[in-house]
PDB file of C-alpha atoms in Angstrom:
ATOM      1  CA  MET A   8      50.394 -33.463 -97.120  1.00 39.00           C
ATOM      2  CA  THR A   9      46.593 -33.762 -98.582  1.00 37.00           C
ATOM      3  CA  VAL A  10      46.686 -37.439 -96.811  1.00 39.00           C
ATOM      4  CA  THR A  11      47.849 -36.579 -93.685  1.00 39.00           C
ATOM      5  CA  THR A  12      45.561 -33.987 -93.392  1.00 37.00           C
ATOM      6  CA  LYS A  13      42.963 -36.176 -94.362  1.00 38.00           C
ATOM      7  CA  SER A  14      43.625 -38.886 -91.591  1.00 37.00           C
ATOM      8  CA  ILE A  15      43.984 -35.997 -89.299  1.00 35.00           C
ATOM      9  CA  ILE A  16      40.286 -34.991 -89.629  1.00 38.00           C
ATOM     10  CA  ILE A  17      39.295 -38.908 -89.322  1.00 37.00           C
ATOM     11  CA  LYS A  18      41.092 -39.013 -86.496  1.00 42.00           C
ATOM     12  CA  SER A  19      39.305 -35.977 -85.302  1.00 45.00           C
ATOM     13  CA  ASP A  20      36.039 -37.186 -85.927  1.00 52.00           C
ATOM     14  CA  ASN A  21      36.226 -40.880 -84.144  1.00 51.00           C
ATOM     15  CA  ASN A  22      37.493 -39.030 -81.256  1.00 53.00           C
ATOM     16  CA  THR A  23      34.961 -36.722 -81.306  1.00 50.00           C
ATOM     17  CA  LYS A  24      32.424 -39.607 -81.182  1.00 48.00           C
ATOM     18  CA  ASN A  25      34.172 -41.439 -78.595  1.00 52.00           C
ATOM     19  CA  GLU A  26      34.087 -38.404 -76.856  1.00 53.00           C
ATOM     20  CA  ASN A  27      30.172 -38.046 -77.220  1.00 52.00           C
ATOM     21  CA  ASN A  28      30.277 -41.682 -76.437  1.00 51.00           C
ATOM     22  CA  LYS A  29      31.651 -41.154 -72.907  1.00 47.00           C
ATOM     23  CA  ARG A  30      29.720 -38.183 -72.431  1.00 52.00           C
ATOM     24  CA  SER A  31      26.664 -39.955 -73.373  1.00 53.00           C
ATOM     25  CA  GLU A  32      27.490 -43.099 -70.818  1.00 49.00           C
ATOM     26  CA  ALA A  33      28.518 -40.845 -68.016  1.00 48.00           C
ATOM     27  CA  ASP A  34      25.030 -38.710 -68.112  1.00 54.00           C
ATOM     28  CA  SER A  35      23.713 -42.334 -68.046  1.00 51.00           C
ATOM     29  CA  LEU A  36      25.118 -43.333 -65.132  1.00 47.00           C
ATOM     30  CA  MET A  37      24.809 -40.062 -63.709  1.00 53.00           C
ATOM     31  CA  LYS A  38      20.799 -40.427 -63.905  1.00 57.00           C
ATOM     32  CA  LYS A  39      21.072 -43.942 -62.424  1.00 55.00           C
ATOM     33  CA  ASP A  40      22.992 -42.491 -59.865  1.00 73.00           C
ATOM     34  CA  ILE A  41      20.840 -39.587 -59.306  1.00 77.00           C
ATOM     35  CA  THR A  42      17.738 -42.355 -59.108  1.00 75.00           C
ATOM     36  CA  LYS A  43      19.023 -44.071 -56.498  1.00 79.00           C
ATOM     37  CA  ILE A  44      19.837 -40.881 -54.560  1.00 85.00           C
ATOM     38  CA  ILE A  45      16.194 -39.809 -54.723  1.00 83.00           C
ATOM     39  CA  MET A  46      14.504 -43.418 -53.913  1.00 81.00           C
ATOM     40  CA  ASN A  47      16.202 -42.461 -50.512  1.00 88.00           C
ATOM     41  CA  PRO A  48      13.258 -41.618 -47.821  1.00 88.00           C
ATOM     42  CA  ILE A  49      14.937 -38.923 -46.095  1.00 92.00           C
ATOM     43  CA  ARG A  50      15.869 -37.370 -49.138  1.00 92.00           C
ATOM     44  CA  GLN A  51      12.489 -37.225 -50.760  1.00 91.00           C
ATOM     45  CA  ARG A  52      11.124 -35.333 -47.084  1.00 92.00           C
ATOM     46  CA  ILE A  53      13.550 -32.862 -48.236  1.00 94.00           C
ATOM     47  CA  LEU A  54      12.630 -32.514 -51.676  1.00 92.00           C
ATOM     48  CA  GLN A  55       8.758 -32.736 -50.523  1.00 91.00           C
ATOM     49  CA  PHE A  56       9.664 -29.573 -47.917  1.00 93.00           C
ATOM     50  CA  LEU A  57      11.178 -27.344 -51.062  1.00 93.00           C
ATOM     51  CA  MET A  58       8.394 -28.535 -53.180  1.00 90.00           C
ATOM     52  CA  ILE A  59       5.680 -26.930 -50.775  1.00 89.00           C
ATOM     53  CA  HIS A  60       7.627 -24.249 -49.883  1.00 92.00           C
ATOM     54  CA  THR A  61       9.514 -23.417 -52.561  1.00 93.00           C
ATOM     55  CA  THR A  62      12.888 -22.667 -50.532  1.00 95.00           C
ATOM     56  CA  GLY A  63      13.915 -23.236 -46.847  1.00 96.00           C
ATOM     57  CA  THR A  64      16.967 -23.357 -45.097  1.00 96.00           C
ATOM     58  CA  ALA A  65      18.184 -25.900 -42.962  1.00 96.00           C
ATOM     59  CA  GLY A  66      17.084 -24.449 -40.192  1.00 95.00           C
ATOM     60  CA  GLU A  67      14.127 -24.314 -41.241  1.00 95.00           C
ATOM     61  CA  MET A  68      14.067 -27.414 -42.296  1.00 96.00           C
ATOM     62  CA  LYS A  69      15.028 -28.695 -39.042  1.00 95.00           C
ATOM     63  CA  VAL A  70      11.731 -27.147 -37.150  1.00 94.00           C
ATOM     64  CA  GLU A  71       9.603 -29.160 -40.091  1.00 92.00           C
ATOM     65  CA  LEU A  72      11.297 -32.367 -39.809  1.00 93.00           C
ATOM     66  CA  ASN A  73      12.312 -32.654 -36.484  1.00 92.00           C
ATOM     67  CA  ASP A  74      12.211 -36.175 -36.020  1.00 92.00           C
ATOM     68  CA  ILE A  75      15.484 -36.790 -38.287  1.00 94.00           C
ATOM     69  CA  PRO A  76      18.652 -35.904 -36.668  1.00 95.00           C
ATOM     70  CA  PRO A  77      19.972 -32.193 -37.300  1.00 95.00           C
ATOM     71  CA  ALA A  78      23.524 -34.230 -38.424  1.00 96.00           C
ATOM     72  CA  SER A  79      21.821 -36.738 -40.467  1.00 96.00           C
ATOM     73  CA  LEU A  80      19.435 -34.153 -42.120  1.00 96.00           C
ATOM     74  CA  TYR A  81      23.017 -31.876 -42.857  1.00 96.00           C
ATOM     75  CA  ARG A  82      24.220 -34.506 -44.476  1.00 96.00           C
ATOM     76  CA  HIS A  83      20.889 -35.053 -46.773  1.00 96.00           C
ATOM     77  CA  ILE A  84      21.545 -31.758 -47.730  1.00 96.00           C
ATOM     78  CA  LYS A  85      24.785 -32.009 -48.748  1.00 94.00           C
ATOM     79  CA  VAL A  86      24.240 -34.834 -50.781  1.00 93.00           C
ATOM     80  CA  LEU A  87      21.358 -33.833 -52.928  1.00 93.00           C
ATOM     81  CA  ALA A  88      22.907 -30.411 -53.324  1.00 93.00           C
ATOM     82  CA  GLU A  89      26.140 -32.465 -54.745  1.00 91.00           C
ATOM     83  CA  ALA A  90      24.092 -34.074 -57.204  1.00 87.00           C
ATOM     84  CA  GLY A  91      22.431 -30.967 -58.501  1.00 87.00           C
ATOM     85  CA  LEU A  92      19.253 -31.844 -57.692  1.00 89.00           C
ATOM     86  CA  ILE A  93      19.010 -28.975 -55.152  1.00 92.00           C
ATOM     87  CA  GLU A  94      20.724 -25.434 -55.162  1.00 94.00           C
ATOM     88  CA  VAL A  95      21.612 -22.027 -53.286  1.00 95.00           C
ATOM     89  CA  VAL A  96      19.241 -19.559 -54.026  1.00 95.00           C
ATOM     90  CA  GLU A  97      20.456 -17.070 -51.150  1.00 95.00           C
ATOM     91  CA  GLU A  98      23.129 -16.912 -49.015  1.00 94.00           C
ATOM     92  CA  LYS A  99      23.684 -14.374 -45.719  1.00 91.00           C
ATOM     93  CA  LYS A 100      25.836 -13.873 -42.687  1.00 88.00           C
ATOM     94  CA  ILE A 101      24.296 -14.343 -39.605  1.00 84.00           C
ATOM     95  CA  ARG A 102      25.997 -13.837 -36.437  1.00 81.00           C
ATOM     96  CA  GLY A 103      29.227 -14.566 -37.761  1.00 81.00           C
ATOM     97  CA  THR A 104      27.936 -17.908 -40.395  1.00 86.00           C
ATOM     98  CA  MET A 105      26.600 -17.919 -43.746  1.00 89.00           C
ATOM     99  CA  GLU A 106      22.995 -19.002 -43.842  1.00 93.00           C
ATOM    100  CA  LYS A 107      21.871 -20.676 -46.899  1.00 95.00           C
ATOM    101  CA  THR A 108      18.695 -20.937 -48.697  1.00 96.00           C
ATOM    102  CA  TYR A 109      17.902 -24.061 -50.659  1.00 96.00           C
ATOM    103  CA  GLY A 110      15.659 -24.118 -53.501  1.00 95.00           C
ATOM    104  CA  LEU A 111      14.827 -27.051 -56.321  1.00 91.00           C
ATOM    105  CA  LYS A 112      17.397 -26.953 -59.396  1.00 87.00           C
ATOM    106  CA  LYS A 113      15.274 -26.599 -62.376  1.00 81.00           C
ATOM    107  CA  GLN A 114      16.286 -29.591 -64.819  1.00 70.00           C
ATOM    108  CA  PRO A 115      18.219 -30.859 -62.533  1.00 62.00           C
ATOM    109  CA  MET A 116      19.259 -34.415 -65.223  1.00 62.00           C
ATOM    110  CA  GLY A 117      18.773 -31.852 -68.020  1.00 63.00           C
ATOM    111  CA  GLU A 118      17.525 -33.154 -71.715  1.00 67.00           C
ATOM    112  CA  VAL A 119      15.950 -37.085 -70.716  1.00 64.00           C
ATOM    113  CA  THR A 120      15.580 -39.844 -73.698  1.00 71.00           C
ATOM    114  CA  GLU A 121      13.444 -42.546 -73.788  1.00 75.00           C
ATOM    115  CA  GLN A 122      16.453 -45.095 -72.839  1.00 73.00           C
ATOM    116  CA  ASP A 123      16.869 -43.066 -70.124  1.00 69.00           C
ATOM    117  CA  VAL A 124      13.746 -43.175 -68.802  1.00 74.00           C
ATOM    118  CA  GLY A 125      13.692 -46.921 -69.094  1.00 76.00           C
ATOM    119  CA  SER A 126      17.123 -47.031 -67.140  1.00 74.00           C
ATOM    120  CA  ILE A 127      15.494 -44.343 -64.385  1.00 73.00           C
ATOM    121  CA  ILE A 128      12.461 -46.508 -64.124  1.00 79.00           C
ATOM    122  CA  GLN A 129      14.059 -49.889 -63.361  1.00 79.00           C
ATOM    123  CA  THR A 130      16.820 -48.384 -61.176  1.00 77.00           C
ATOM    124  CA  GLY A 131      14.192 -46.992 -59.202  1.00 79.00           C
ATOM    125  CA  LEU A 132      12.005 -50.591 -59.189  1.00 83.00           C
ATOM    126  CA  PHE A 133      15.723 -52.191 -58.114  1.00 79.00           C
ATOM    127  CA  SER A 134      15.649 -49.862 -55.358  1.00 79.00           C
ATOM    128  CA  LEU A 135      12.411 -50.945 -54.198  1.00 84.00           C
ATOM    129  CA  MET A 136      12.924 -54.532 -54.621  1.00 85.00           C
ATOM    130  CA  SER A 137      16.046 -53.773 -52.513  1.00 81.00           C
ATOM    131  CA  SER A 138      13.830 -52.473 -49.554  1.00 84.00           C
ATOM    132  CA  PHE A 139      11.400 -55.223 -49.559  1.00 87.00           C
ATOM    133  CA  GLY A 140      14.267 -57.305 -49.433  1.00 87.00           C
ATOM    134  CA  GLN A 141      16.070 -55.707 -46.257  1.00 86.00           C
ATOM    135  CA  TYR A 142      12.908 -55.373 -44.379  1.00 89.00           C
ATOM    136  CA  PHE A 143      11.914 -59.537 -44.688  1.00 90.00           C
ATOM    137  CA  SER A 144      15.626 -59.984 -44.342  1.00 90.00           C
ATOM    138  CA  LYS A 145      15.117 -58.700 -40.485  1.00 89.00           C
ATOM    139  CA  GLU A 146      13.536 -60.520 -37.694  1.00 90.00           C
ATOM    140  CA  GLY A 147      10.659 -59.168 -35.672  1.00 91.00           C
ATOM    141  CA  ASN A 148       9.077 -57.011 -38.769  1.00 92.00           C
ATOM    142  CA  ASP A 149       5.606 -57.754 -38.816  1.00 93.00           C
ATOM    143  CA  PRO A 150       3.817 -57.119 -42.673  1.00 92.00           C
ATOM    144  CA  VAL A 151       0.770 -57.105 -40.921  1.00 93.00           C
ATOM    145  CA  LYS A 152       1.063 -54.645 -38.328  1.00 92.00           C
ATOM    146  CA  ASP A 153       3.907 -52.547 -40.556  1.00 91.00           C
ATOM    147  CA  MET A 154       0.560 -52.285 -42.836  1.00 91.00           C
ATOM    148  CA  LEU A 155       2.550 -53.508 -46.244  1.00 90.00           C
ATOM    149  CA  ASN A 156       0.802 -53.607 -48.878  1.00 87.00           C
ATOM    150  CA  PHE A 157       0.870 -54.864 -52.578  1.00 85.00           C
ATOM    151  CA  SER A 158      -1.683 -54.304 -54.741  1.00 86.00           C
ATOM    152  CA  THR A 159      -2.324 -54.391 -58.761  1.00 88.00           C
ATOM    153  CA  SER A 160      -5.382 -53.744 -60.802  1.00 90.00           C
ATOM    154  CA  THR A 161      -6.113 -53.734 -64.758  1.00 90.00           C
ATOM    155  CA  LEU A 162      -8.388 -50.563 -65.071  1.00 92.00           C
ATOM    156  CA  MET A 163     -10.361 -49.692 -68.267  1.00 92.00           C
ATOM    157  CA  LEU A 164      -9.951 -46.101 -68.624  1.00 94.00           C
ATOM    158  CA  SER A 165     -10.222 -43.357 -71.468  1.00 95.00           C
ATOM    159  CA  ASP A 166      -6.855 -40.933 -71.054  1.00 94.00           C
ATOM    160  CA  GLU A 167      -9.180 -38.503 -70.048  1.00 96.00           C
ATOM    161  CA  GLU A 168     -10.591 -40.673 -67.599  1.00 97.00           C
ATOM    162  CA  TYR A 169      -7.219 -42.249 -66.349  1.00 95.00           C
ATOM    163  CA  MET A 170      -6.213 -38.071 -65.793  1.00 95.00           C
ATOM    164  CA  GLN A 171      -9.203 -37.439 -63.604  1.00 97.00           C
ATOM    165  CA  PHE A 172      -7.818 -40.701 -62.150  1.00 96.00           C
ATOM    166  CA  LEU A 173      -4.812 -39.753 -61.423  1.00 94.00           C
ATOM    167  CA  MET A 174      -5.956 -36.039 -60.088  1.00 95.00           C
ATOM    168  CA  LYS A 175      -8.141 -37.954 -57.760  1.00 96.00           C
ATOM    169  CA  ILE A 176      -4.968 -39.836 -56.314  1.00 95.00           C
ATOM    170  CA  GLY A 177      -2.807 -36.275 -56.448  1.00 93.00           C
ATOM    171  CA  GLU A 178      -5.909 -34.971 -54.067  1.00 95.00           C
ATOM    172  CA  ALA A 179      -5.435 -37.421 -51.782  1.00 95.00           C
ATOM    173  CA  ILE A 180      -1.568 -37.298 -51.619  1.00 94.00           C
ATOM    174  CA  ASN A 181      -1.762 -33.500 -51.372  1.00 92.00           C
ATOM    175  CA  GLY A 182      -4.208 -33.783 -48.399  1.00 94.00           C
ATOM    176  CA  VAL A 183      -1.398 -35.876 -46.562  1.00 93.00           C
ATOM    177  CA  ILE A 184       2.206 -34.752 -47.625  1.00 91.00           C
ATOM    178  CA  LYS A 185       2.169 -31.421 -45.194  1.00 89.00           C
ATOM    179  CA  ASN A 186       1.927 -33.824 -41.801  1.00 91.00           C
ATOM    180  CA  GLN A 187       4.539 -32.619 -39.879  1.00 90.00           C
ATOM    181  CA  PRO A 188       6.037 -35.677 -37.497  1.00 91.00           C
ATOM    182  CA  GLN A 189       4.032 -36.111 -34.426  1.00 90.00           C
ATOM    183  CA  GLU A 190       3.372 -39.202 -31.592  1.00 92.00           C
ATOM    184  CA  GLY A 191       1.765 -42.086 -33.498  1.00 92.00           C
ATOM    185  CA  ARG A 192       3.219 -41.116 -37.250  1.00 92.00           C
ATOM    186  CA  LYS A 193       5.892 -42.659 -39.242  1.00 90.00           C
ATOM    187  CA  PRO A 194       7.245 -41.910 -42.707  1.00 90.00           C
ATOM    188  CA  ARG A 195       5.533 -44.558 -44.969  1.00 90.00           C
ATOM    189  CA  ARG A 196       7.004 -44.791 -48.236  1.00 88.00           C
ATOM    190  CA  PHE A 197       3.596 -44.840 -51.290  1.00 88.00           C
ATOM    191  CA  THR A 198       5.019 -45.572 -54.659  1.00 88.00           C
ATOM    192  CA  ILE A 199       2.381 -46.010 -58.164  1.00 88.00           C
ATOM    193  CA  ILE A 200       3.680 -47.285 -60.469  1.00 86.00           C
ATOM    194  CA  SER A 201       1.473 -47.113 -63.813  1.00 87.00           C
ATOM    195  CA  SER A 202       2.468 -49.348 -66.519  1.00 85.00           C
ATOM    196  CA  PRO A 203       0.738 -50.424 -70.410  1.00 83.00           C
ATOM    197  CA  CYS A 204      -0.913 -53.706 -70.260  1.00 79.00           C
ATOM    198  CA  GLU A 205       0.306 -56.041 -72.341  1.00 70.00           C
ATOM    199  CA  GLU A 206      -2.868 -58.638 -73.248  1.00 62.00           C
ATOM    200  CA  GLU A 207      -1.724 -61.934 -74.197  1.00 56.00           C
ATOM    201  CA  ASP A 208      -2.655 -62.937 -77.696  1.00 50.00           C
ATOM    202  CA  ARG A 209      -6.179 -64.410 -77.826  1.00 50.00           C
ATOM    203  CA  LYS A 210      -6.493 -67.727 -79.637  1.00 49.00           C
TER     204      LYS A 210
END
């Protein structure tokens, strides 16, 4: 009986470890999928709308994001909700239909480890590479006319100076993030990537 009990305990521990490993792998995959979801330009604009306004209905989003076809807008809202990035914060019945008010979900990705951060960044970079690949694969695209831009610089900054620098960039973005669609305006993806500078060994 003692041997049997011990083997049951060992088996149970192994099952627990396997379950934890599977859960960890599933969580990691989910976080990668969420990164892919966020990289979509329309879904980014929906998230930005909720960041600015805190909450909003599909109808309110439709007024401000009026260049997005309603069917497409509703579809992307559903994708964000199913991914757990946004949630329904209020429901009320209006003319026989249920109107939902959405808000950003707090900590949608749960606890994020250093490994998760690496995977998320890599997934985001692959998504950007894919976007560039699609752009250059289409005939007629003009990088000069479209003001396609890529630049990289190595800056000497203390932590305090770097934070001030990022704040200035944030202020510039905040100055235009509320722009609504109008003639002459088009969606432009603007990505900031900051990384440590690994200097080559000096001989």
